[in-house]
Amino acid sequence: MVRTFFAALGLALPVGALVFLSGFGTTLQSEPNGEPKGAAATSEHPFGPGAVPFDDFRESVEGSSKPVRGGRLVVHIPSRPLHLNHVIEAGADARRILEEVHARLVERNMETWELEPSLAESIEVFDRLNFLPSKGGSASSVYGREVYGSHAKFAWLPIEWSLPDDPSSSEETPPTISFFNDGDYESVDSASVFLFRLRQDALWHDGHRFDAGDVIFTLDTYLNPAVQSEHARHLFQQIRSYEALDAYTVRVEFEQSYFMSLDIFEDDFAILPSHIFNLADEDNPHFDSEATDAERAEFIHSNSANVNWVGLGPYRVTEFSDQHIEAERFDNYFDKQDAGWVDEIRWRIIPDDNAAKQALLAGEIDFFGRLRSRELLGEFTAQEAFAEQFDKGFYYSPQMNFIAWNQRRALFRDVRVRQALAHSFDWQEFIDTIGSEMGEAVTATWYRFSPAYDAELERFPFDLDRAEELLAESGWFDRDGDGVIDKDGERFEFEYLFNKNDATMRLVGQKLKENLERIGIVMNMAERDFAAKQALVGERNFDAAAGSWILGPETDPVGLWHSKGADVERSFNQSGYRDERSDQLIEDIQGELDDNRRIPLYHELQARIYEAQPMMFGCVFPVKFAVSKRVRGVQRFFLDPGYSLRRWFILPKAEKR
Amino acid sequence: MIRFALRRLGLLIPTLFGISILVFALMHLVPGDPAALVGVDSDGAVSANVDASAQVAGFRERYLFDLPLWKQYLHYVGPFNLSDDGHPWFGGSGEDRWNGLLALDFGREFLRPQVDVGSELWRRLSITLPLTAMALLLAYLISIPLGIYSAVRAGSLFDKTSALVVFALYALPTFWIGLLLQMSFGRTGLDSLPTLGLASPDAMDLDTGARVLDRLAHLVLPVLTYALGCLAYLSRQVRSGMLEVIGAEYVRTARAKGLPEFNVISKHAFRNSLLPLITLFGAVLPSLVGGSIVVETIFDIPGMGLYVYESLLRREYNAIMAAVLIGAVMTVVGMLTSDLLYAWLDPRIRLEGGSSDA
């Protein structure tokens, strides 16, 4: 394996260096005062990664497409974020606001779906080779290096080796490639050490300079057991050590190779300003070097900066009220080419959709993302008040719904029973009727439009006769003639648990109930509020439970499908799925750093899980939106949040608010 | 009378304790953890990379949810802090001895730990109180003359028509009235009144006069929606109270004395018909602070009703407890006030010695 690694390294060297020097040309950059990022193009899959055109959903585009600065954008959000401190809260609404008011070490390019350096100007990735102690030598590990350069996804640099305590010291060493004898080493942990070289020109919104201290403090905070950050702590517990090598360099070493090690520094890593949240920072007015973990945690929990957010993004929060969150453009944002066009963004909070639609028609909102299918295609958007002011469109985002079967209960233990249930619901018909033909039935929990998803995998067709056959094969048929199938004296009767606010899964339940009645199964609808439903599912006190997952472009399947979560209360392996081969595939996926080589692993895992039907795999529905005609520069991305407000601009002639 | 009032206020304390025990127990019996809402979006979809089991475990430890319920209750009421930092009697370090209700600490929210429940309640009350007070005032101002006139003209066309209208309003769901008003007066209708919130988003930029006008304009529709729902009940109470006394002998006597009809109705009949309305007053006070979930949702007003509703959904135990306790205090105070008003209106009712609580 190691020999292959070095061979690959040797081959990649000249090619990679060439690529690095020339740069990857696919991502278009905005020129200062010129066209915005992105360009019209088509991609292999209309909803997958690829260049995304501007305003392509509009029937006609009047006026200039040249962006201008100025104006205020009003965007609807459906619930009040609890606050904006993502370290202690993981809600989607806060995350969408942070997109514009904060910055991360690495950012995902919404078009290519690739991670790119952001606050980290460059990222050096070191591979670690562990020597066997019996073979002597002073070093137990050595490191090789590759670099994420600016705008190049991956480029090999001349390989250098150095001692583990300071892998960054041998900058100018001439390129050498060393080969080792078999048996000198035990393994190579690829991508186990990251060196983040931070930008030196990034400022917090209060003018304080951003540096390595902020990154180290944030890692400390995620790992402080007294901080309310358990939801993400497991991600950072994979880190063996981290340190600031100097004011702008942070070294992070993982326990082992992990395919998403860089990803956790994107979505899950919200950097906190040390001078505001860190009691041990001398720049903090509340400086207290003696503070305990609990006191530090309490200081973070109760900090008013959780709402009066001081971030690093192109927009600076100026107001956080019950009605709206407002941000103005931050002139000192480090990336001048992506610094936003509008002067102000206002996130208007209206929890009630009907009230929000009234505000939309009144022209108080520029963007509303909660249209229903029938509204998108029907009267609501046809009325004059709408058509005069708005264009409409849709985009997909990584989210899917499902019904988990609790395999800990005897009723759902037989795979034939679960497959029979899969044959009992016609998702396509549901999408055609309820979703007005907008939506896709899925066969996996990973994102329908990601390369990891195997779109060729065939679904179990809607076929009640086949369902009856499968049930009969597993011993379920109507012995006593009461119209309900039975086995060992037990009737086939179960409870369908769903969140009372989830209108979609309520409808799914009603239709499924009708279908199941036809094959002699009694399904009782059990409606609970969300917290109660989650508690019942967490305690595994349910038969069948409806839900939906929010996913990333790629999600580690371990939480949902590895058998180690099957017996853990409240883990996301709700159905109690266990399969040795699947466990192995998941572990292989976690350790496989080559994007292309992960795909067949995902596909095999998808086929195995789908065949076993631990849950009824539902569908993805697109987000249907209305956007004001005065707003331009709108691109539809197929990743959450589906748009990038900093690229939007307002036509000057329509400037009213 | 003062002794009576003091005695009733004294009873408030055990009443509140009883209520707090009951609500505390009920609240914890309902399944669900506040921690279950971490990583959840507004539609109930869950982030798949959240470690829910660690999150819930951390929450339960941090907020002592794993202690027996009676200990949790003691911790809530205080003043002895039972956490690790708390009172040494309970195994704490003694660094933070006093907390809990008796130390006048309503606690913090779990999911928004920067929010102090006491200050948040106060903030919400300052939004809800003026709104509900205006709505109730409006409802009384319309329903009292309406009820009196209907009673005086009992059986007339006016009486029948007004009964039909107020019952129709009573039967209509509040959310429907609200939406109808929004559609009629908002952009899609007459475009004459704002339909959302209590102020324009840019109200802070206006001068004082314009800001007051802006606030009043925003209040019209929610106040109307709130008031219309109460009209039927109040006006029918006034009407039936009036009908009872209007045929009474002292009213006939007043008429026989040759008093003008206005005086007969307003001084003799109406004052005596007020008793049922006073009884209602006991229930009015808690509704003043309670607000209305429906009105607040439709008009996007972040008042008490919405706060309590959201807190229930999020299992924010501290917020729920505080809101219920305030509601309980207002109920007791409302009942006391109505008893005192009884005595003021009807000298026959004596409140001494507890023998004649009417």
PDB file of N, CA, C and O in Angstrom, chain A residues 95 267 397-400 444-448 549-555 560 620 639-640, chain B residues 46-49:
ATOM      1  N   ARG A  95     -27.576  29.205  10.515  1.00  0.00           N
ATOM      2  CA  ARG A  95     -26.497  28.884   9.590  1.00  0.00           C
ATOM      3  C   ARG A  95     -26.618  29.704   8.301  1.00  0.00           C
ATOM      4  O   ARG A  95     -25.648  30.179   7.742  1.00  0.00           O
ATOM      5  N   ASP A 267     -18.514  23.521   7.494  1.00  0.00           N
ATOM      6  CA  ASP A 267     -19.844  23.752   8.036  1.00  0.00           C
ATOM      7  C   ASP A 267     -19.915  23.730   9.553  1.00  0.00           C
ATOM      8  O   ASP A 267     -20.697  24.438  10.164  1.00  0.00           O
ATOM      9  N   SER A 397     -32.382  21.088  -2.407  1.00  0.00           N
ATOM     10  CA  SER A 397     -31.365  21.163  -1.361  1.00  0.00           C
ATOM     11  C   SER A 397     -31.268  19.799  -0.682  1.00  0.00           C
ATOM     12  O   SER A 397     -32.219  19.014  -0.727  1.00  0.00           O
ATOM     13  N   PRO A 398     -30.106  19.492  -0.107  1.00  0.00           N
ATOM     14  CA  PRO A 398     -29.895  18.133   0.407  1.00  0.00           C
ATOM     15  C   PRO A 398     -30.777  17.821   1.626  1.00  0.00           C
ATOM     16  O   PRO A 398     -30.388  18.058   2.760  1.00  0.00           O
ATOM     17  N   GLN A 399     -31.931  17.325   1.364  1.00  0.00           N
ATOM     18  CA  GLN A 399     -32.870  16.976   2.433  1.00  0.00           C
ATOM     19  C   GLN A 399     -33.762  15.853   1.907  1.00  0.00           C
ATOM     20  O   GLN A 399     -34.121  15.873   0.728  1.00  0.00           O
ATOM     21  N   MET A 400     -34.087  14.881   2.704  1.00  0.00           N
ATOM     22  CA  MET A 400     -34.978  13.812   2.244  1.00  0.00           C
ATOM     23  C   MET A 400     -35.849  13.333   3.404  1.00  0.00           C
ATOM     24  O   MET A 400     -35.487  13.440   4.562  1.00  0.00           O
ATOM     25  N   ALA A 444     -31.675   6.354  -1.147  1.00  0.00           N
ATOM     26  CA  ALA A 444     -30.575   6.435  -0.167  1.00  0.00           C
ATOM     27  C   ALA A 444     -30.762   7.672   0.690  1.00  0.00           C
ATOM     28  O   ALA A 444     -31.538   8.573   0.336  1.00  0.00           O
ATOM     29  N   THR A 445     -30.028   7.709   1.793  1.00  0.00           N
ATOM     30  CA  THR A 445     -30.129   8.893   2.631  1.00  0.00           C
ATOM     31  C   THR A 445     -29.150   9.964   2.181  1.00  0.00           C
ATOM     32  O   THR A 445     -29.207  11.077   2.650  1.00  0.00           O
ATOM     33  N   TRP A 446     -28.193   9.625   1.319  1.00  0.00           N
ATOM     34  CA  TRP A 446     -27.300  10.687   0.863  1.00  0.00           C
ATOM     35  C   TRP A 446     -27.937  11.447  -0.279  1.00  0.00           C
ATOM     36  O   TRP A 446     -28.885  10.979  -0.911  1.00  0.00           O
ATOM     37  N   TYR A 447     -27.390  12.619  -0.546  1.00  0.00           N
ATOM     38  CA  TYR A 447     -28.064  13.591  -1.403  1.00  0.00           C
ATOM     39  C   TYR A 447     -28.296  13.043  -2.807  1.00  0.00           C
ATOM     40  O   TYR A 447     -27.380  12.528  -3.453  1.00  0.00           O
ATOM     41  N   ARG A 448     -29.517  13.162  -3.253  1.00  0.00           N
ATOM     42  CA  ARG A 448     -29.951  12.633  -4.542  1.00  0.00           C
ATOM     43  C   ARG A 448     -29.059  13.096  -5.702  1.00  0.00           C
ATOM     44  O   ARG A 448     -28.856  12.369  -6.671  1.00  0.00           O
ATOM     45  N   TRP A 549     -34.199  14.213   7.011  1.00  0.00           N
ATOM     46  CA  TRP A 549     -32.800  14.540   7.280  1.00  0.00           C
ATOM     47  C   TRP A 549     -32.381  15.754   6.469  1.00  0.00           C
ATOM     48  O   TRP A 549     -32.712  15.872   5.298  1.00  0.00           O
ATOM     49  N   ILE A 550     -31.583  16.626   7.115  1.00  0.00           N
ATOM     50  CA  ILE A 550     -30.869  17.666   6.380  1.00  0.00           C
ATOM     51  C   ILE A 550     -29.451  17.123   6.193  1.00  0.00           C
ATOM     52  O   ILE A 550     -28.822  16.715   7.169  1.00  0.00           O
ATOM     53  N   LEU A 551     -28.980  17.103   4.956  1.00  0.00           N
ATOM     54  CA  LEU A 551     -27.690  16.481   4.680  1.00  0.00           C
ATOM     55  C   LEU A 551     -26.728  17.492   4.092  1.00  0.00           C
ATOM     56  O   LEU A 551     -27.123  18.584   3.700  1.00  0.00           O
ATOM     57  N   GLY A 552     -25.482  17.094   4.011  1.00  0.00           N
ATOM     58  CA  GLY A 552     -24.505  17.917   3.309  1.00  0.00           C
ATOM     59  C   GLY A 552     -24.368  17.402   1.893  1.00  0.00           C
ATOM     60  O   GLY A 552     -25.029  16.427   1.515  1.00  0.00           O
ATOM     61  N   PRO A 553     -23.505  18.022   1.078  1.00  0.00           N
ATOM     62  CA  PRO A 553     -23.254  17.485  -0.256  1.00  0.00           C
ATOM     63  C   PRO A 553     -22.731  16.051  -0.141  1.00  0.00           C
ATOM     64  O   PRO A 553     -22.983  15.211  -0.969  1.00  0.00           O
ATOM     65  N   GLU A 554     -21.991  15.795   0.939  1.00  0.00           N
ATOM     66  CA  GLU A 554     -21.583  14.429   1.254  1.00  0.00           C
ATOM     67  C   GLU A 554     -21.706  14.288   2.763  1.00  0.00           C
ATOM     68  O   GLU A 554     -21.279  15.163   3.506  1.00  0.00           O
ATOM     69  N   THR A 555     -22.336  13.224   3.206  1.00  0.00           N
ATOM     70  CA  THR A 555     -22.532  13.044   4.641  1.00  0.00           C
ATOM     71  C   THR A 555     -21.910  11.720   5.047  1.00  0.00           C
ATOM     72  O   THR A 555     -22.096  10.707   4.368  1.00  0.00           O
ATOM     73  N   LEU A 560     -25.849   7.323  10.709  1.00  0.00           N
ATOM     74  CA  LEU A 560     -27.158   6.787  10.350  1.00  0.00           C
ATOM     75  C   LEU A 560     -27.167   5.262  10.208  1.00  0.00           C
ATOM     76  O   LEU A 560     -28.177   4.617  10.470  1.00  0.00           O
ATOM     77  N   VAL A 620     -37.266  13.708  -2.305  1.00  0.00           N
ATOM     78  CA  VAL A 620     -36.800  15.082  -2.100  1.00  0.00           C
ATOM     79  C   VAL A 620     -37.739  16.000  -2.869  1.00  0.00           C
ATOM     80  O   VAL A 620     -38.099  15.713  -4.003  1.00  0.00           O
ATOM     81  N   LEU A 639     -27.243  23.218  -3.298  1.00  0.00           N
ATOM     82  CA  LEU A 639     -26.782  22.937  -1.935  1.00  0.00           C
ATOM     83  C   LEU A 639     -27.423  23.977  -1.030  1.00  0.00           C
ATOM     84  O   LEU A 639     -27.701  25.085  -1.463  1.00  0.00           O
ATOM     85  N   ASP A 640     -27.603  23.632   0.224  1.00  0.00           N
ATOM     86  CA  ASP A 640     -28.166  24.578   1.168  1.00  0.00           C
ATOM     87  C   ASP A 640     -27.187  25.751   1.347  1.00  0.00           C
ATOM     88  O   ASP A 640     -25.989  25.522   1.426  1.00  0.00           O
TER      89      ASP A 640
ATOM     90  N   VAL B  46     -33.909  17.270  10.586  1.00  0.00           N
ATOM     91  CA  VAL B  46     -32.788  17.185  11.525  1.00  0.00           C
ATOM     92  C   VAL B  46     -31.463  17.081  10.765  1.00  0.00           C
ATOM     93  O   VAL B  46     -31.368  16.337   9.794  1.00  0.00           O
ATOM     94  N   SER B  47     -30.455  17.832  11.218  1.00  0.00           N
ATOM     95  CA  SER B  47     -29.124  17.724  10.614  1.00  0.00           C
ATOM     96  C   SER B  47     -28.560  16.345  10.897  1.00  0.00           C
ATOM     97  O   SER B  47     -28.459  15.937  12.060  1.00  0.00           O
ATOM     98  N   ALA B  48     -28.159  15.638   9.844  1.00  0.00           N
ATOM     99  CA  ALA B  48     -27.774  14.243  10.013  1.00  0.00           C
ATOM    100  C   ALA B  48     -26.412  14.068  10.668  1.00  0.00           C
ATOM    101  O   ALA B  48     -26.072  12.980  11.083  1.00  0.00           O
ATOM    102  N   ASN B  49     -25.592  15.144  10.762  1.00  0.00           N
ATOM    103  CA  ASN B  49     -24.274  14.942  11.378  1.00  0.00           C
ATOM    104  C   ASN B  49     -24.217  15.410  12.829  1.00  0.00           C
ATOM    105  O   ASN B  49     -23.163  15.503  13.411  1.00  0.00           O
TER     106      ASN B  49
END
